[in-house]
Amino acid sequence: MKHALSIPEAVAVLRKGGAVGMPTETVYGLAADARRERAVARVFELKGRPNTNPLIVHVASVEVAEQYAVVDDRAPKLFAKFSPGPLTIVLPLRQGISSLVTAGLNTVGIRIPDHPLALELLRAFDGPLAAPSANRSNHVSPTTAEHVRRDFGDAVPVLDGGACRVGIESTVLTLAADRPTILRPGSVSRNAIEAIIGPVAVFAGHIASTTAAASPGQQERHYAPRSPAFRVDQATIKQIANRFAVLELPSDADEASRVFYARLRDLDSTLPPAILIAMPPDEPRWAALRDRIIRATRPYSDDR
Ligand code: TXA
Ligand code: MG
């Protein structure tokens, strides 16, 4: 067994333009220097991710965020309330970030992760780290260091920070649009954000409904296992469960989010003919996990 990667070793890799697996409270990130085109290009290459999809920039503090983004009067209030934490805020881009990170947009998504090792790494590196989830594109997101190793092997050294506490990706909120809009639901809820800055829209493509999108491209299939996975209502699952592999989830929404990706990976590793997941109730506290289930599955019969 190789020795565990240390912070100084991780910093050395990053300074050389390499990528490292970084634990965060949401999921593990594949981190690289957000200022360096070549370093960021390597992240896209490793993931096999199309470079039209922008990456999140991780920073250690609001002061660092202000170097790279135009921070208006709302962002500091949100950062004060939710950072460090699972909220990414999309803001007008100032300067200094590789255009690969932003996919050429004039905005940048910024977040301060709430994990001691991530913060230690960001401070020691003393710069912004672009980090998408540390999985191969379209594969299930990683919530342990071992998940990252399974996707990338020796190509990516990983800082082991244990199992992720939140388990699903951060809420992405744009403040760079006409009105504040949630682009991706996460554990920081719409209500919690509205309590700070007033009305917030939710991007339609991500709304937590189980109805298939009108056009296929609208609903990204993401986070998908190799076995076909279906979402079904609670009654159906009781009738057909014995013929499929059923992904069981705790009844508490936070707990269910924490274990979701790991259980999906575990079930998928046995390559069952099909995976079934009972949809949690259509309630605000389940919105983020419902979104991830919808992206990982296809509807089963008369889907609700
Ligand atoms: O929890 C997380 O956010 C994890 C951990 C590692 O921090 N990261 C993550 O990154 O999920 P990624 O690259 O897999 O997801 C980034 C999301 C995408 O939905 C992307 O479209 C959106 O953020 N995003 C990033 N920059 C954006 C921008 N400038 N405008 C609009 N959306 C943006
Ligand atoms: Mg991802």
CSV table of C-alpha atoms and ligand atoms in Angstrom, one decimal:
chain,number,residue,atom,x,y,z
A,1,MET,CA,0.0,0.0,0.0
A,2,LYS,CA,1.3,3.5,-0.9
A,3,HIS,CA,1.5,6.1,1.8
A,4,ALA,CA,-1.3,8.7,2.0
A,5,LEU,CA,-0.8,11.8,-0.1
A,6,SER,CA,0.1,14.8,2.1
A,7,ILE,CA,-0.9,18.5,1.7
A,8,PRO,CA,2.6,19.6,0.7
A,9,GLU,CA,2.7,16.7,-1.9
A,10,ALA,CA,-0.6,17.7,-3.3
A,11,VAL,CA,0.5,21.3,-3.5
A,12,ALA,CA,3.6,20.2,-5.4
A,13,VAL,CA,1.5,18.3,-7.9
A,14,LEU,CA,-0.8,21.3,-8.4
A,15,ARG,CA,2.2,23.7,-8.8
A,16,LYS,CA,3.5,21.5,-11.6
A,17,GLY,CA,0.2,21.8,-13.4
A,18,GLY,CA,-1.1,18.4,-12.3
A,19,ALA,CA,-4.5,17.4,-10.9
A,20,VAL,CA,-5.3,15.9,-7.5
A,21,GLY,CA,-8.4,14.3,-5.9
A,22,MET,CA,-9.7,16.7,-3.3
A,23,PRO,CA,-12.2,15.8,-0.6
A,24,THR,CA,-15.1,18.3,-0.1
A,25,GLU,CA,-18.2,18.1,2.0
A,26,THR,CA,-20.3,17.4,-1.1
A,27,VAL,CA,-18.3,15.0,-3.4
A,28,TYR,CA,-14.6,14.6,-4.2
A,29,GLY,CA,-13.3,17.1,-6.7
A,30,LEU,CA,-10.6,16.7,-9.4
A,31,ALA,CA,-8.7,19.8,-8.6
A,32,ALA,CA,-6.2,21.8,-10.8
A,33,ASP,CA,-4.9,25.4,-10.9
A,34,ALA,CA,-7.8,27.4,-12.3
A,35,ARG,CA,-5.4,30.1,-13.7
A,36,ARG,CA,-3.5,27.7,-15.9
A,37,GLU,CA,-4.9,26.6,-19.2
A,38,ARG,CA,-2.8,23.4,-19.4
A,39,ALA,CA,-3.7,22.3,-15.9
A,40,VAL,CA,-7.4,22.7,-16.6
A,41,ALA,CA,-7.1,21.0,-20.0
A,42,ARG,CA,-5.8,18.0,-18.2
A,43,VAL,CA,-8.8,17.9,-16.0
A,44,PHE,CA,-11.1,17.8,-19.0
A,45,GLU,CA,-9.0,15.2,-20.6
A,46,LEU,CA,-8.9,13.0,-17.5
A,47,LYS,CA,-12.7,13.2,-17.1
A,48,GLY,CA,-13.5,12.9,-20.8
A,49,ARG,CA,-15.7,15.9,-20.3
A,50,PRO,CA,-16.8,18.1,-23.1
A,51,ASN,CA,-15.2,21.5,-22.6
A,52,THR,CA,-18.5,23.3,-23.2
A,53,ASN,CA,-19.4,22.6,-19.6
A,54,PRO,CA,-17.8,25.1,-17.2
A,55,LEU,CA,-16.1,24.1,-13.9
A,56,ILE,CA,-16.5,25.4,-10.4
A,57,VAL,CA,-13.7,27.5,-8.9
A,58,HIS,CA,-12.9,26.7,-5.3
A,59,VAL,CA,-11.4,29.4,-3.1
A,60,ALA,CA,-10.5,29.6,0.6
A,61,SER,CA,-12.3,32.9,1.4
A,62,VAL,CA,-14.6,35.7,0.1
A,63,GLU,CA,-11.5,37.9,-0.3
A,64,VAL,CA,-10.0,35.5,-2.8
A,65,ALA,CA,-13.4,35.2,-4.6
A,66,GLU,CA,-13.3,39.0,-5.0
A,67,GLN,CA,-10.0,38.8,-7.0
A,68,TYR,CA,-11.7,36.7,-9.7
A,69,ALA,CA,-15.3,37.7,-9.7
A,70,VAL,CA,-17.4,40.8,-9.4
A,71,VAL,CA,-19.1,40.4,-6.0
A,72,ASP,CA,-22.2,42.5,-5.7
A,73,ASP,CA,-24.2,43.3,-2.5
A,74,ARG,CA,-26.0,39.9,-2.4
A,75,ALA,CA,-23.1,37.5,-2.8
A,76,PRO,CA,-21.4,38.6,0.5
A,77,LYS,CA,-24.7,37.9,2.4
A,78,LEU,CA,-25.0,34.5,0.9
A,79,PHE,CA,-21.3,33.7,1.5
A,80,ALA,CA,-21.7,34.9,5.1
A,81,LYS,CA,-24.6,32.6,5.7
A,82,PHE,CA,-23.6,29.5,3.7
A,83,SER,CA,-19.9,29.5,3.3
A,84,PRO,CA,-17.8,27.5,3.7
A,85,GLY,CA,-20.5,25.2,2.5
A,86,PRO,CA,-22.4,23.5,-0.4
A,87,LEU,CA,-23.4,26.7,-2.3
A,88,THR,CA,-21.8,27.7,-5.6
A,89,ILE,CA,-22.5,31.3,-6.8
A,90,VAL,CA,-22.1,32.2,-10.4
A,91,LEU,CA,-20.9,35.8,-10.7
A,92,PRO,CA,-19.6,38.1,-13.5
A,93,LEU,CA,-16.0,37.1,-14.2
A,94,ARG,CA,-13.3,39.7,-13.4
A,95,GLN,CA,-10.0,38.2,-14.6
A,96,GLY,CA,-7.3,35.7,-14.0
A,97,ILE,CA,-9.3,32.5,-14.5
A,98,SER,CA,-8.5,30.2,-17.5
A,99,SER,CA,-11.2,30.6,-20.2
A,100,LEU,CA,-11.4,26.8,-20.3
A,101,VAL,CA,-12.7,26.9,-16.7
A,102,THR,CA,-15.6,29.2,-17.7
A,103,ALA,CA,-16.1,27.6,-21.1
A,104,GLY,CA,-15.5,31.0,-22.5
A,105,LEU,CA,-18.4,32.6,-20.6
A,106,ASN,CA,-18.1,35.9,-18.9
A,107,THR,CA,-19.2,34.4,-15.6
A,108,VAL,CA,-17.5,32.1,-13.1
A,109,GLY,CA,-19.0,29.7,-10.5
A,110,ILE,CA,-17.3,30.1,-7.1
A,111,ARG,CA,-17.5,28.1,-3.9
A,112,ILE,CA,-15.8,27.8,-0.6
A,113,PRO,CA,-15.9,24.1,0.3
A,114,ASP,CA,-16.6,23.1,3.9
A,115,HIS,CA,-14.0,20.4,4.4
A,116,PRO,CA,-10.9,20.9,6.6
A,117,LEU,CA,-8.5,19.2,4.1
A,118,ALA,CA,-9.9,21.2,1.1
A,119,LEU,CA,-9.5,24.5,3.0
A,120,GLU,CA,-6.0,23.5,4.1
A,121,LEU,CA,-5.1,22.6,0.5
A,122,LEU,CA,-6.5,25.9,-0.8
A,123,ARG,CA,-4.6,27.9,1.8
A,124,ALA,CA,-1.3,26.0,1.2
A,125,PHE,CA,-1.7,26.3,-2.5
A,126,ASP,CA,-2.7,29.9,-2.2
A,127,GLY,CA,-4.7,30.1,-5.4
A,128,PRO,CA,-8.0,29.1,-7.0
A,129,LEU,CA,-8.7,25.5,-7.8
A,130,ALA,CA,-11.0,24.4,-10.6
A,131,ALA,CA,-12.6,21.2,-9.6
A,132,PRO,CA,-15.4,19.2,-11.2
A,133,SER,CA,-16.6,16.1,-9.5
A,134,ALA,CA,-13.7,13.5,-9.6
A,135,ASN,CA,-15.5,10.9,-11.7
A,136,ARG,CA,-15.1,10.0,-15.4
A,137,SER,CA,-17.7,12.0,-17.4
A,138,ASN,CA,-21.2,10.5,-17.1
A,139,HIS,CA,-20.1,8.1,-14.3
A,140,VAL,CA,-21.5,8.2,-10.7
A,141,SER,CA,-20.0,11.0,-8.6
A,142,PRO,CA,-17.4,9.9,-6.0
A,143,THR,CA,-18.0,10.3,-2.2
A,144,THR,CA,-14.9,8.4,-1.0
A,145,ALA,CA,-11.2,8.5,-2.0
A,146,GLU,CA,-11.6,4.9,-3.1
A,147,HIS,CA,-14.3,5.9,-5.6
A,148,VAL,CA,-11.8,8.4,-7.2
A,149,ARG,CA,-9.1,5.7,-7.3
A,150,ARG,CA,-11.5,3.3,-9.0
A,151,ASP,CA,-12.2,5.9,-11.8
A,152,PHE,CA,-8.6,7.2,-12.3
A,153,GLY,CA,-6.2,4.7,-10.8
A,154,ASP,CA,-2.6,6.0,-10.6
A,155,ALA,CA,-3.3,8.9,-12.9
A,156,VAL,CA,-4.7,11.0,-10.0
A,157,PRO,CA,-3.2,11.2,-6.5
A,158,VAL,CA,-6.0,11.6,-4.0
A,159,LEU,CA,-6.1,13.4,-0.6
A,160,ASP,CA,-8.1,11.1,1.6
A,161,GLY,CA,-10.6,13.1,3.6
A,162,GLY,CA,-13.0,10.2,4.4
A,163,ALA,CA,-16.6,9.9,3.3
A,164,CYS,CA,-18.3,13.1,2.1
A,165,ARG,CA,-20.8,14.5,4.7
A,166,VAL,CA,-23.3,15.9,2.2
A,167,GLY,CA,-22.9,13.3,-0.6
A,168,ILE,CA,-24.4,15.2,-3.5
A,169,GLU,CA,-23.1,18.2,-5.4
A,170,SER,CA,-23.5,21.8,-4.3
A,171,THR,CA,-26.4,24.0,-5.1
A,172,VAL,CA,-25.5,26.2,-8.1
A,173,LEU,CA,-27.1,29.7,-7.9
A,174,THR,CA,-26.5,32.3,-10.6
A,175,LEU,CA,-26.5,36.0,-9.6
A,176,ALA,CA,-25.3,36.9,-13.1
A,177,ALA,CA,-28.7,36.4,-14.8
A,178,ASP,CA,-31.6,38.9,-14.9
A,179,ARG,CA,-32.9,37.3,-11.7
A,180,PRO,CA,-31.2,35.0,-9.2
A,181,THR,CA,-31.8,31.4,-10.5
A,182,ILE,CA,-30.9,28.0,-9.1
A,183,LEU,CA,-29.2,26.1,-11.9
A,184,ARG,CA,-28.7,22.9,-9.9
A,185,PRO,CA,-30.5,22.0,-6.7
A,186,GLY,CA,-28.4,21.0,-3.7
A,187,SER,CA,-28.6,20.8,0.1
A,188,VAL,CA,-28.7,24.6,0.4
A,189,SER,CA,-32.4,24.9,-0.4
A,190,ARG,CA,-34.3,27.5,-2.4
A,191,ASN,CA,-36.2,28.6,0.7
A,192,ALA,CA,-32.9,29.1,2.6
A,193,ILE,CA,-31.6,31.3,-0.2
A,194,GLU,CA,-34.8,33.2,-0.5
A,195,ALA,CA,-34.7,34.0,3.2
A,196,ILE,CA,-31.5,36.0,2.5
A,197,ILE,CA,-32.0,37.6,-0.9
A,198,GLY,CA,-35.7,37.3,-1.8
A,199,PRO,CA,-37.3,35.5,-4.7
A,200,VAL,CA,-35.2,33.0,-6.6
A,201,ALA,CA,-36.2,31.2,-9.8
A,202,VAL,CA,-35.4,27.5,-10.5
A,203,PHE,CA,-34.0,26.6,-13.9
A,204,ALA,CA,-36.8,24.5,-15.5
A,205,GLY,CA,-34.5,21.8,-16.9
A,206,HIS,CA,-33.6,20.9,-13.3
A,207,ILE,CA,-37.0,21.0,-11.7
A,208,ALA,CA,-37.6,18.0,-9.5
A,209,SER,CA,-40.3,16.4,-11.5
A,210,THR,CA,-40.1,12.8,-12.7
A,211,THR,CA,-41.7,13.7,-16.0
A,212,ALA,CA,-39.2,13.1,-18.9
A,213,ALA,CA,-38.1,16.3,-20.6
A,214,ALA,CA,-39.9,17.3,-23.8
A,215,SER,CA,-36.7,17.1,-25.8
A,216,PRO,CA,-34.0,14.6,-24.9
A,217,GLY,CA,-31.2,17.1,-24.8
A,218,GLN,CA,-33.0,19.2,-22.2
A,219,GLN,CA,-32.5,16.7,-19.5
A,220,GLU,CA,-28.8,15.7,-19.2
A,221,ARG,CA,-28.4,12.1,-18.3
A,222,HIS,CA,-25.7,12.4,-15.8
A,223,TYR,CA,-24.2,10.5,-12.9
A,224,ALA,CA,-25.4,7.3,-14.6
A,225,PRO,CA,-24.6,3.8,-13.5
A,226,ARG,CA,-23.7,1.1,-16.1
A,227,SER,CA,-26.8,-1.0,-15.4
A,228,PRO,CA,-30.0,0.6,-16.5
A,229,ALA,CA,-31.6,2.2,-13.5
A,230,PHE,CA,-35.3,3.1,-13.2
A,231,ARG,CA,-37.2,5.4,-10.9
A,232,VAL,CA,-40.6,4.1,-9.8
A,233,ASP,CA,-43.3,5.2,-7.4
A,234,GLN,CA,-43.4,3.6,-3.9
A,235,ALA,CA,-46.3,1.3,-4.8
A,236,THR,CA,-44.8,-0.2,-7.9
A,237,ILE,CA,-41.5,-1.0,-6.2
A,238,LYS,CA,-43.4,-3.3,-3.8
A,239,GLN,CA,-44.9,-5.3,-6.7
A,240,ILE,CA,-41.7,-5.8,-8.7
A,241,ALA,CA,-38.9,-5.4,-6.3
A,242,ASN,CA,-38.0,-9.1,-6.1
A,243,ARG,CA,-37.1,-9.2,-9.8
A,244,PHE,CA,-34.6,-6.3,-9.6
A,245,ALA,CA,-31.8,-4.9,-7.5
A,246,VAL,CA,-33.4,-2.2,-5.3
A,247,LEU,CA,-31.5,0.7,-4.1
A,248,GLU,CA,-32.7,1.3,-0.5
A,249,LEU,CA,-32.5,4.8,0.9
A,250,PRO,CA,-32.8,6.0,4.5
A,251,SER,CA,-36.1,7.9,5.2
A,252,ASP,CA,-34.2,11.1,6.2
A,253,ALA,CA,-33.4,13.3,3.2
A,254,ASP,CA,-29.9,14.4,4.4
A,255,GLU,CA,-28.9,10.9,5.3
A,256,ALA,CA,-30.3,9.5,2.0
A,257,SER,CA,-28.3,12.2,0.0
A,258,ARG,CA,-25.1,11.2,1.9
A,259,VAL,CA,-25.3,7.5,1.0
A,260,PHE,CA,-26.9,7.8,-2.5
A,261,TYR,CA,-23.9,7.7,-4.8
A,262,ALA,CA,-22.0,5.1,-2.8
A,263,ARG,CA,-25.0,2.7,-2.8
A,264,LEU,CA,-25.5,3.3,-6.5
A,265,ARG,CA,-21.9,2.5,-7.1
A,266,ASP,CA,-22.1,-0.6,-4.9
A,267,LEU,CA,-25.2,-2.0,-6.6
A,268,ASP,CA,-23.8,-1.1,-10.1
A,269,SER,CA,-20.6,-3.0,-9.4
A,270,THR,CA,-22.5,-6.2,-9.4
A,271,LEU,CA,-23.9,-5.3,-12.8
A,272,PRO,CA,-27.5,-6.4,-12.1
A,273,PRO,CA,-30.0,-6.6,-15.0
A,274,ALA,CA,-31.6,-3.4,-13.7
A,275,ILE,CA,-31.6,-1.2,-10.7
A,276,LEU,CA,-34.8,0.2,-9.2
A,277,ILE,CA,-35.1,3.3,-7.1
A,278,ALA,CA,-38.3,4.4,-5.3
A,279,MET,CA,-38.8,8.2,-5.9
A,280,PRO,CA,-38.8,10.1,-2.6
A,281,PRO,CA,-41.8,12.5,-2.1
A,282,ASP,CA,-42.0,15.6,-4.2
A,283,GLU,CA,-41.2,17.9,-1.2
A,284,PRO,CA,-38.6,20.7,-0.9
A,285,ARG,CA,-36.3,18.8,1.4
A,286,TRP,CA,-36.0,16.0,-1.2
A,287,ALA,CA,-35.6,18.3,-4.2
A,288,ALA,CA,-31.8,17.9,-4.6
A,289,LEU,CA,-31.8,14.1,-4.3
A,290,ARG,CA,-34.8,13.8,-6.6
A,291,ASP,CA,-32.8,15.7,-9.2
A,292,ARG,CA,-29.9,13.3,-8.9
A,293,ILE,CA,-32.1,10.3,-9.1
A,294,ILE,CA,-33.8,11.6,-12.2
A,295,ARG,CA,-30.5,12.1,-13.9
A,296,ALA,CA,-29.3,8.6,-13.0
A,297,THR,CA,-32.4,6.8,-14.1
A,298,ARG,CA,-35.1,6.4,-16.7
A,299,PRO,CA,-38.8,6.5,-16.0
A,300,TYR,CA,-40.5,3.1,-15.5
A,301,SER,CA,-43.9,2.9,-17.2
A,302,ASP,CA,-46.5,5.5,-16.2
A,303,ASP,CA,-44.0,7.6,-14.3
A,304,ARG,CA,-45.0,10.2,-11.8
B,1,TXA,O1,-20.3,20.1,-5.0
B,1,TXA,C1,-19.8,20.5,-6.1
B,1,TXA,O2,-20.1,21.5,-6.6
B,1,TXA,C2,-18.6,19.6,-6.6
B,1,TXA,C3,-17.4,19.7,-5.7
B,1,TXA,C4,-16.2,19.0,-6.2
B,1,TXA,O3,-17.2,21.0,-5.3
B,1,TXA,N1,-18.2,20.1,-7.9
B,1,TXA,C5,-19.0,19.9,-9.0
B,1,TXA,O4,-18.5,20.4,-10.2
B,1,TXA,O5,-20.1,19.3,-9.0
B,1,TXA,P1,-19.1,20.0,-11.6
B,1,TXA,O6,-18.1,20.6,-12.6
B,1,TXA,O7,-19.3,18.6,-11.8
B,1,TXA,O8,-20.4,20.9,-11.7
B,1,TXA,C6,-20.3,22.2,-12.1
B,1,TXA,C7,-21.7,22.8,-12.3
B,1,TXA,C8,-22.2,22.4,-13.6
B,1,TXA,O9,-23.6,22.2,-13.6
B,1,TXA,C9,-21.9,23.7,-14.4
B,1,TXA,O10,-22.8,23.8,-15.5
B,1,TXA,C10,-22.2,24.8,-13.4
B,1,TXA,O11,-21.7,24.2,-12.2
B,1,TXA,N2,-21.4,26.0,-13.6
B,1,TXA,C11,-20.1,26.2,-13.4
B,1,TXA,N3,-19.7,27.4,-13.8
B,1,TXA,C12,-20.8,28.0,-14.3
B,1,TXA,C13,-21.1,29.2,-15.0
B,1,TXA,N4,-20.1,30.1,-15.1
B,1,TXA,N5,-22.3,29.5,-15.4
B,1,TXA,C14,-23.3,28.6,-15.2
B,1,TXA,N6,-23.1,27.3,-14.7
B,1,TXA,C15,-21.9,27.1,-14.2
B,2,MG,MG,-20.1,16.2,-11.9
